[in-house]
Short mmCIF file of C-alpha atoms in Angstrom, two decimals:
data_model
loop_
_atom_site.label_atom_id
_atom_site.label_comp_id
_atom_site.label_asym_id
_atom_site.label_seq_id
_atom_site.Cartn_x
_atom_site.Cartn_y
_atom_site.Cartn_z
CA MET A 227 -36.00 0.45 -43.36
CA THR A 228 -37.40 -1.13 -46.51
CA GLU A 229 -37.72 1.78 -49.55
CA ALA A 230 -41.24 1.43 -48.65
CA ALA A 231 -41.56 2.82 -45.26
CA ARG A 232 -43.05 6.11 -44.95
CA THR A 233 -40.94 8.64 -45.55
CA ASP A 234 -43.43 11.98 -44.58
CA ASP A 235 -42.19 13.49 -41.85
CA ARG A 236 -46.87 14.10 -40.51
CA PRO A 237 -47.02 13.36 -37.32
CA ALA A 238 -49.00 10.77 -35.62
CA PRO A 239 -52.61 11.52 -34.99
CA THR A 240 -52.67 11.96 -31.20
CA SER A 241 -56.47 12.72 -29.24
CA ALA A 242 -55.18 15.36 -26.08
CA ALA A 243 -59.25 14.25 -24.94
CA THR A 244 -61.09 10.22 -25.55
CA PRO A 245 -58.93 7.38 -27.49
CA ALA A 246 -61.18 5.71 -30.52
CA VAL A 247 -60.01 2.35 -28.42
CA ARG A 248 -58.72 1.48 -25.74
CA LEU A 249 -57.68 -1.99 -24.19
CA THR A 250 -57.37 -3.29 -20.65
CA ALA A 251 -55.82 -6.14 -19.81
CA VAL A 252 -57.51 -8.21 -22.41
CA THR A 253 -57.60 -11.99 -22.37
CA LYS A 254 -59.30 -14.48 -24.76
CA GLU A 255 -58.63 -17.87 -24.11
CA PHE A 256 -60.16 -20.81 -25.87
CA GLY A 257 -60.22 -23.69 -24.41
CA ALA A 258 -56.06 -24.45 -23.50
CA LEU A 259 -55.65 -22.61 -26.08
CA ARG A 260 -54.43 -18.49 -24.77
CA ALA A 261 -54.81 -16.78 -28.67
CA VAL A 262 -54.63 -13.28 -26.16
CA ASP A 263 -52.90 -12.89 -23.49
CA GLY A 264 -53.03 -9.30 -21.81
CA ALA A 265 -52.95 -6.83 -24.38
CA GLU A 266 -52.94 -3.08 -23.06
CA LEU A 267 -53.05 -1.12 -26.16
CA THR A 268 -54.21 2.52 -27.14
CA ILE A 269 -55.00 3.38 -30.30
CA GLY A 270 -55.83 7.88 -30.99
CA GLU A 271 -58.69 9.19 -32.88
CA GLY A 272 -57.76 9.94 -35.94
CA GLU A 273 -54.60 7.48 -36.40
CA PHE A 274 -53.80 4.71 -38.29
CA PHE A 275 -53.27 2.35 -36.08
CA SER A 276 -51.83 -1.69 -37.47
CA LEU A 277 -51.50 -5.10 -35.82
CA LEU A 278 -48.71 -6.89 -37.33
CA GLY A 279 -47.30 -10.82 -36.27
CA PRO A 280 -46.64 -13.70 -37.87
CA SER A 281 -49.75 -16.62 -38.57
CA GLY A 282 -51.28 -18.01 -35.42
CA SER A 283 -49.74 -14.39 -32.68
CA GLY A 284 -53.49 -13.23 -31.97
CA LYS A 285 -54.23 -10.43 -34.32
CA THR A 286 -57.37 -11.41 -36.46
CA THR A 287 -58.25 -12.62 -32.64
CA LEU A 288 -57.99 -8.85 -31.25
CA LEU A 289 -59.61 -7.12 -34.32
CA ARG A 290 -62.82 -10.22 -33.68
CA LEU A 291 -62.71 -8.98 -30.02
CA ILE A 292 -62.86 -4.86 -30.40
CA ALA A 293 -65.40 -5.44 -33.27
CA GLY A 294 -67.74 -7.48 -31.25
CA PHE A 295 -67.45 -10.98 -32.80
CA GLU A 296 -65.74 -12.67 -30.05
CA ARG A 297 -66.30 -12.01 -26.03
CA PRO A 298 -62.79 -11.48 -23.71
CA THR A 299 -62.24 -14.09 -20.95
CA SER A 300 -60.83 -10.48 -19.03
CA GLY A 301 -60.48 -7.48 -18.81
CA ARG A 302 -61.79 -4.68 -20.38
CA ILE A 303 -62.62 -2.85 -24.02
CA GLU A 304 -62.81 0.69 -24.46
CA LEU A 305 -64.25 2.48 -27.70
CA ALA A 306 -64.09 6.75 -27.66
CA GLY A 307 -64.38 6.23 -24.40
CA ARG A 308 -67.52 4.06 -23.41
CA GLU A 309 -67.10 -0.02 -22.21
CA VAL A 310 -68.39 -2.05 -24.75
CA THR A 311 -67.01 -5.32 -23.66
CA ALA A 312 -70.44 -7.07 -23.38
CA LEU A 313 -71.94 -5.36 -26.24
CA PRO A 314 -72.51 -6.89 -29.96
CA PRO A 315 -71.29 -5.44 -33.19
CA SER A 316 -75.09 -4.17 -34.29
CA ARG A 317 -73.98 -1.72 -30.72
CA ARG A 318 -70.89 -0.50 -31.06
CA ASP A 319 -70.05 2.56 -34.26
CA VAL A 320 -67.37 0.31 -35.70
CA HIS A 321 -67.15 -1.32 -39.16
CA THR A 322 -64.85 -3.85 -40.79
CA VAL A 323 -63.69 -4.74 -44.33
CA PHE A 324 -62.97 -8.27 -45.18
CA GLN A 325 -60.28 -9.65 -47.21
CA ASP A 326 -62.89 -11.40 -49.37
CA TYR A 327 -64.98 -7.95 -49.78
CA ALA A 328 -68.67 -10.11 -49.03
CA LEU A 329 -70.18 -7.62 -51.77
CA PHE A 330 -73.72 -8.48 -52.85
CA PRO A 331 -73.25 -10.11 -56.13
CA HIS A 332 -77.24 -9.24 -57.54
CA MET A 333 -76.35 -5.05 -56.00
CA THR A 334 -74.63 -2.62 -57.97
CA VAL A 335 -72.24 -0.88 -56.56
CA GLU A 336 -74.41 1.91 -55.69
CA GLN A 337 -77.36 -0.25 -53.98
CA ASN A 338 -73.74 -2.12 -53.23
CA VAL A 339 -72.55 1.13 -50.92
CA ALA A 340 -76.04 3.01 -49.71
CA TYR A 341 -77.11 -0.98 -48.12
CA ALA A 342 -76.62 0.12 -44.59
CA LEU A 343 -78.68 2.97 -45.22
CA THR A 344 -81.47 0.87 -47.17
CA VAL A 345 -81.35 -1.50 -43.51
CA ALA A 346 -81.89 1.37 -41.58
CA GLY A 347 -85.01 2.97 -43.99
CA VAL A 348 -83.23 6.08 -44.99
CA ARG A 349 -85.32 7.48 -47.84
CA LYS A 350 -84.07 6.58 -50.85
CA PRO A 351 -83.10 10.19 -52.04
CA GLU A 352 -80.55 11.02 -49.14
CA ARG A 353 -79.13 7.59 -48.87
CA LEU A 354 -77.91 7.42 -53.00
CA ALA A 355 -76.91 11.20 -52.01
CA ARG A 356 -74.71 9.95 -49.58
CA ALA A 357 -73.20 6.60 -51.91
CA ARG A 358 -72.45 8.38 -54.65
CA ALA A 359 -70.61 11.06 -52.03
CA ALA A 360 -69.19 8.17 -50.77
CA LEU A 361 -68.08 6.65 -54.38
CA ARG A 362 -65.91 9.47 -54.92
CA THR A 363 -63.78 9.57 -52.30
CA VAL A 364 -62.36 6.02 -53.20
CA ARG A 365 -62.80 7.60 -56.85
CA LEU A 366 -65.21 5.38 -58.00
CA ASP A 367 -68.14 7.67 -58.69
CA ASP A 368 -69.09 6.75 -62.45
CA HIS A 369 -69.18 3.06 -61.67
CA GLY A 370 -72.34 3.46 -59.83
CA PRO A 371 -74.93 1.48 -62.22
CA ARG A 372 -72.36 -1.25 -62.86
CA ARG A 373 -72.14 -4.80 -60.87
CA PRO A 374 -69.46 -6.67 -58.37
CA ASP A 375 -68.60 -9.35 -60.88
CA GLN A 376 -67.62 -5.84 -63.43
CA LEU A 377 -65.24 -4.57 -61.02
CA SER A 378 -61.55 -5.19 -60.73
CA GLY A 379 -60.17 -6.78 -57.19
CA GLY A 380 -58.96 -3.29 -56.43
CA GLN A 381 -62.29 -1.66 -57.12
CA ARG A 382 -63.81 -4.63 -55.45
CA GLN A 383 -61.91 -3.29 -52.57
CA ARG A 384 -62.39 -0.01 -53.43
CA VAL A 385 -66.76 -0.97 -52.85
CA ALA A 386 -66.50 -2.36 -49.53
CA LEU A 387 -64.02 0.12 -47.98
CA ALA A 388 -66.42 2.80 -49.24
CA ARG A 389 -69.93 0.69 -48.02
CA ALA A 390 -68.19 0.53 -44.80
CA LEU A 391 -67.67 4.93 -44.65
CA ILE A 392 -70.71 5.64 -46.02
CA ASP A 393 -72.08 6.00 -42.13
CA ASP A 394 -69.20 7.57 -41.01
CA PRO A 395 -67.14 5.15 -38.24
CA GLY A 396 -65.88 6.21 -35.73
CA LEU A 397 -63.74 3.23 -36.30
CA LEU A 398 -62.92 0.26 -39.49
CA LEU A 399 -61.80 -2.52 -39.10
CA LEU A 400 -59.76 -3.31 -41.60
CA ASP A 401 -59.04 -7.58 -41.61
CA GLU A 402 -55.97 -8.59 -44.12
CA PRO A 403 -58.03 -6.27 -46.40
CA LEU A 404 -55.21 -6.49 -49.57
CA GLY A 405 -54.25 -10.22 -49.20
CA ALA A 406 -55.96 -11.66 -51.82
CA LEU A 407 -54.15 -8.76 -54.40
CA ASP A 408 -51.73 -9.89 -56.33
CA LEU A 409 -48.12 -7.35 -55.73
CA GLN A 410 -48.21 -4.48 -58.05
CA LEU A 411 -52.00 -3.78 -57.20
CA ARG A 412 -51.51 -4.63 -53.13
CA GLN A 413 -49.43 -1.30 -53.81
CA GLU A 414 -51.57 1.06 -55.45
CA MET A 415 -54.30 -0.33 -52.90
CA GLN A 416 -51.93 0.70 -49.56
CA ARG A 417 -51.50 4.34 -51.18
CA GLU A 418 -55.03 4.75 -51.78
CA LEU A 419 -56.06 2.80 -48.27
CA GLN A 420 -53.32 5.76 -47.18
CA ARG A 421 -54.97 8.78 -49.68
CA ILE A 422 -58.64 7.86 -48.43
CA GLN A 423 -57.70 7.90 -44.24
CA ARG A 424 -56.83 10.56 -44.55
CA ALA A 425 -59.94 12.27 -46.43
CA THR A 426 -62.48 11.04 -43.31
CA GLY A 427 -60.36 11.57 -40.69
CA VAL A 428 -61.94 7.57 -39.20
CA THR A 429 -59.70 5.96 -37.58
CA PHE A 430 -57.90 2.62 -39.64
CA LEU A 431 -57.14 -0.22 -37.33
CA LEU A 432 -55.38 -3.02 -39.71
CA VAL A 433 -54.76 -6.52 -38.79
CA THR A 434 -51.92 -7.92 -41.59
CA HIS A 435 -48.86 -10.04 -41.41
CA ASP A 436 -46.81 -8.47 -44.02
CA GLN A 437 -44.09 -6.05 -42.71
CA GLU A 438 -43.23 -3.75 -45.84
CA GLU A 439 -47.78 -2.70 -45.79
CA ALA A 440 -47.53 -1.79 -41.90
CA LEU A 441 -44.18 0.66 -41.81
CA THR A 442 -45.79 1.82 -44.95
CA LEU A 443 -49.12 2.50 -43.93
CA SER A 444 -49.32 3.22 -40.35
CA ASP A 445 -48.66 6.00 -38.29
CA ARG A 446 -48.28 3.07 -35.52
CA LEU A 447 -48.40 -0.09 -35.03
CA ALA A 448 -48.55 -3.19 -33.08
CA VAL A 449 -46.50 -6.65 -32.88
CA LEU A 450 -47.23 -9.54 -31.80
CA ASP A 451 -45.89 -12.66 -30.62
CA ARG A 452 -47.57 -15.74 -29.03
CA GLY A 453 -50.88 -13.59 -27.96
CA ARG A 454 -49.37 -10.87 -26.99
CA ILE A 455 -48.33 -7.35 -27.47
CA VAL A 456 -44.36 -7.62 -27.39
CA GLN A 457 -44.19 -3.42 -29.19
CA THR A 458 -45.62 -0.06 -29.58
CA GLY A 459 -44.76 2.19 -31.67
CA SER A 460 -44.06 4.10 -34.58
CA PRO A 461 -42.26 2.77 -38.14
CA LEU A 462 -39.14 4.27 -37.68
CA GLU A 463 -38.88 2.89 -33.84
CA ILE A 464 -40.11 -0.73 -34.67
CA TYR A 465 -37.16 -0.68 -37.07
CA ASP A 466 -34.51 2.00 -35.57
CA ARG A 467 -35.49 0.83 -32.02
CA PRO A 468 -36.64 -2.92 -31.93
CA ALA A 469 -37.17 -4.08 -28.52
CA THR A 470 -36.66 -7.83 -28.25
CA ALA A 471 -35.04 -10.94 -30.81
CA PHE A 472 -38.64 -11.91 -32.54
CA VAL A 473 -39.64 -7.94 -33.48
CA ALA A 474 -35.98 -6.95 -34.84
CA GLY A 475 -36.27 -10.63 -36.95
CA PHE A 476 -39.77 -10.45 -38.26
CA ILE A 477 -39.93 -6.66 -38.71
CA GLY A 478 -37.38 -6.19 -41.74
CA THR A 479 -33.75 -8.55 -42.02
CA THR A 480 -31.20 -8.99 -39.86
CA ASN A 481 -28.18 -10.31 -38.24
CA LEU A 482 -28.98 -12.32 -35.03
CA LEU A 483 -26.50 -12.18 -32.69
CA ARG A 484 -26.34 -13.68 -28.77
CA ASP A 485 -23.77 -15.97 -26.44
CA GLN A 486 -20.34 -16.46 -28.41
CA ALA A 487 -21.13 -14.73 -31.34
CA ALA A 488 -22.02 -12.05 -29.66
CA VAL A 489 -18.62 -11.62 -27.15
CA ARG A 490 -16.76 -12.01 -30.89
CA VAL A 491 -18.15 -9.82 -32.61
CA ILE A 492 -19.91 -6.88 -30.36
CA GLY A 493 -16.81 -7.95 -28.07
CA ALA A 494 -19.64 -7.81 -24.75
CA PRO A 495 -21.89 -10.65 -24.07
CA GLY A 496 -25.64 -10.91 -24.86
CA THR A 497 -27.84 -10.56 -27.42
CA TYR A 498 -28.02 -7.77 -29.24
CA SER A 499 -29.69 -6.92 -33.53
CA LEU A 500 -27.31 -4.91 -36.29
CA ARG A 501 -29.04 -4.55 -39.06
CA PRO A 502 -27.47 -5.30 -42.92
CA GLU A 503 -27.40 -1.54 -44.24
CA ARG A 504 -25.54 -0.66 -41.47
CA ILE A 505 -22.20 -2.78 -41.84
CA ARG A 506 -19.51 -1.16 -44.26
CA ILE A 507 -17.13 -3.29 -46.26
CA VAL A 508 -14.55 -2.31 -46.90
CA ALA A 509 -10.94 -4.33 -48.32
CA PRO A 510 -8.34 -5.54 -45.89
CA ASP A 511 -6.15 -2.60 -46.33
CA GLY A 512 -9.02 0.29 -45.73
CA PRO A 513 -11.31 2.58 -46.71
CA LYS A 514 -8.89 4.03 -49.09
CA ASP A 515 -8.74 1.21 -52.18
CA GLY A 516 -12.88 0.94 -52.03
CA PRO A 517 -15.42 3.55 -53.47
CA LYS A 518 -15.86 5.50 -50.24
CA GLY A 519 -14.47 6.09 -47.39
CA SER A 520 -16.23 7.90 -43.72
CA GLU A 521 -15.87 10.45 -41.77
CA LYS A 522 -15.23 8.03 -39.44
CA ASP A 523 -12.24 6.40 -40.04
CA GLY A 524 -8.66 7.37 -39.00
CA PRO A 525 -5.42 7.24 -39.95
CA ASP A 526 -4.00 5.19 -43.02
CA GLY A 527 -8.08 3.91 -42.87
CA ALA A 528 -7.49 2.99 -39.71
CA PRO A 529 -11.19 2.46 -37.75
CA GLY A 530 -12.78 5.52 -36.41
CA PRO A 531 -13.80 6.42 -32.81
CA GLY A 532 -17.39 4.23 -32.35
CA GLU A 533 -16.79 2.19 -35.05
CA ARG A 534 -15.68 -2.36 -35.14
CA CYS A 535 -14.29 -3.89 -37.69
CA VAL A 536 -13.24 -7.47 -38.44
CA PRO A 537 -12.52 -9.63 -41.03
CA GLY A 538 -13.59 -12.59 -42.78
CA ARG A 539 -14.53 -13.32 -46.71
CA ILE A 540 -17.29 -13.29 -48.46
CA THR A 541 -18.79 -16.53 -49.47
CA GLU A 542 -22.09 -14.93 -51.24
CA ILE A 543 -23.43 -11.44 -53.22
CA ALA A 544 -25.84 -11.20 -55.08
CA HIS A 545 -28.23 -9.04 -56.88
CA VAL A 546 -31.33 -8.77 -55.36
CA GLY A 547 -33.24 -5.29 -57.46
CA ALA A 548 -32.03 -2.04 -56.35
CA HIS A 549 -29.74 -2.83 -53.83
CA THR A 550 -26.79 -5.99 -53.31
CA ARG A 551 -26.94 -8.52 -50.25
CA VAL A 552 -23.25 -9.97 -49.21
CA VAL A 553 -22.67 -12.31 -46.50
CA VAL A 554 -19.11 -12.57 -44.64
CA ARG A 555 -18.49 -15.85 -42.80
CA LEU A 556 -15.53 -14.01 -39.77
CA ASP A 557 -12.66 -15.32 -39.81
CA ALA A 558 -13.34 -15.35 -36.02
CA GLY A 559 -15.39 -18.48 -34.98
CA ASP A 560 -19.06 -19.40 -37.85
CA ASP A 561 -20.60 -16.22 -37.57
CA ARG A 562 -21.71 -15.35 -40.12
CA LEU A 563 -22.82 -11.79 -41.26
CA THR A 564 -25.30 -10.34 -44.41
CA ALA A 565 -24.64 -7.03 -45.02
CA VAL A 566 -26.29 -4.80 -47.99
CA ARG A 567 -25.65 -2.15 -50.19
CA LEU A 568 -27.40 0.09 -53.30
CA ASN A 569 -25.79 -1.11 -55.56
CA SER A 570 -22.29 -3.29 -56.52
CA THR A 571 -20.18 0.47 -56.44
CA ASP A 572 -20.67 0.61 -52.50
CA LEU A 573 -18.50 -2.70 -53.00
CA PRO A 574 -14.64 -2.52 -52.82
CA ASP A 575 -13.54 -3.55 -56.82
CA ALA A 576 -11.64 -7.01 -55.74
CA ALA A 577 -15.15 -7.90 -53.61
CA ARG A 578 -16.02 -11.43 -54.74
CA PRO A 579 -16.45 -15.01 -53.59
CA GLY A 580 -14.12 -15.98 -50.93
CA ALA A 581 -12.25 -12.44 -51.46
CA ALA A 582 -11.24 -10.66 -48.47
CA VAL A 583 -13.29 -7.81 -46.49
CA HIS A 584 -13.49 -6.29 -43.14
CA LEU A 585 -16.84 -4.98 -42.07
CA ARG A 586 -16.95 -1.53 -39.94
CA TRP A 587 -19.79 -0.08 -38.36
CA ASN A 588 -20.91 1.63 -35.84
CA ALA A 589 -20.68 0.44 -32.83
CA ALA A 590 -24.14 2.43 -31.68
CA ASP A 591 -25.85 0.41 -34.24
CA ALA A 592 -25.72 -3.35 -32.82
CA LEU A 593 -28.88 -3.03 -30.31
CA PRO A 594 -29.29 -4.47 -27.48
CA LEU A 595 -32.44 -6.57 -27.33
CA ARG A 596 -34.08 -9.03 -24.90
CA ASP A 597 -34.46 -12.77 -25.70
#
């Protein structure tokens, strides 16, 4: 899994009663285009859930269906046990935070946050108190008198969050909310989103095309491909046990082996995913000449039980930040495998382009996939 993926062992929130969101056979067609195709999805109350997929996969359309901005061609949408399929957005207990924040430039931060309460006719003392409480939640309680153009991008994002959370919605929808931020600020706001969700307990549903963002933030996520939900699970489940070739290739980096390549490398026909970090690189005469052996190694560095070993030559070594990526062309056929090590000291001493090496992995790490 990516380094930024969640490492806490906090169990995913579950609801023994009514889920926050339930979709049953939801389809949305725009003329001949089927943007969402038979979506089945359940999101538990209090979860941080993500919809992940490439552009055009249907994730934003699915979000708009849940929000009520679009009506499904067929299927059923329930929020907190209540069918809302035909209801407009104003009659759903849902708020949405968009990428552009949509703050009113002529209003102060406090007035922006309190806007929904103003429209609802809430008395001024109460709405100001609730706006200040919402700003405390996003750690902007001293920014109330400022205007949006006096804030940074991350601060404007937090104001939009405070405005969406002020009346305690049952569900908060986040439509690529961090897409306009630079990398460092984006990572800071990821941590802030996670903190706010835990502090409020509100169900968050995030739409993103950024795999690292989804893996980092989510209790669970759904991966979409061409309008269909192809896999749902925890970040660890999705990464370690991808169901299809699409999921394996889209989530992280993998060696995707099929047809004759699968027979040569795995020893069996089919389609397989072999993650680069699962592959060890050793000198041809065994790990005893490399930096590390393995407790699975047999006598004289021979492959241990359940381990596969193939010979090849290094074609590329790239030092990529915190890890080293090595591409090896196998002696049998023209197949290439990529391995990733945390640093160059995990490689044999003689590792360089053109050097002969052996690649080893546990046979169980080559995962069979559906195409």
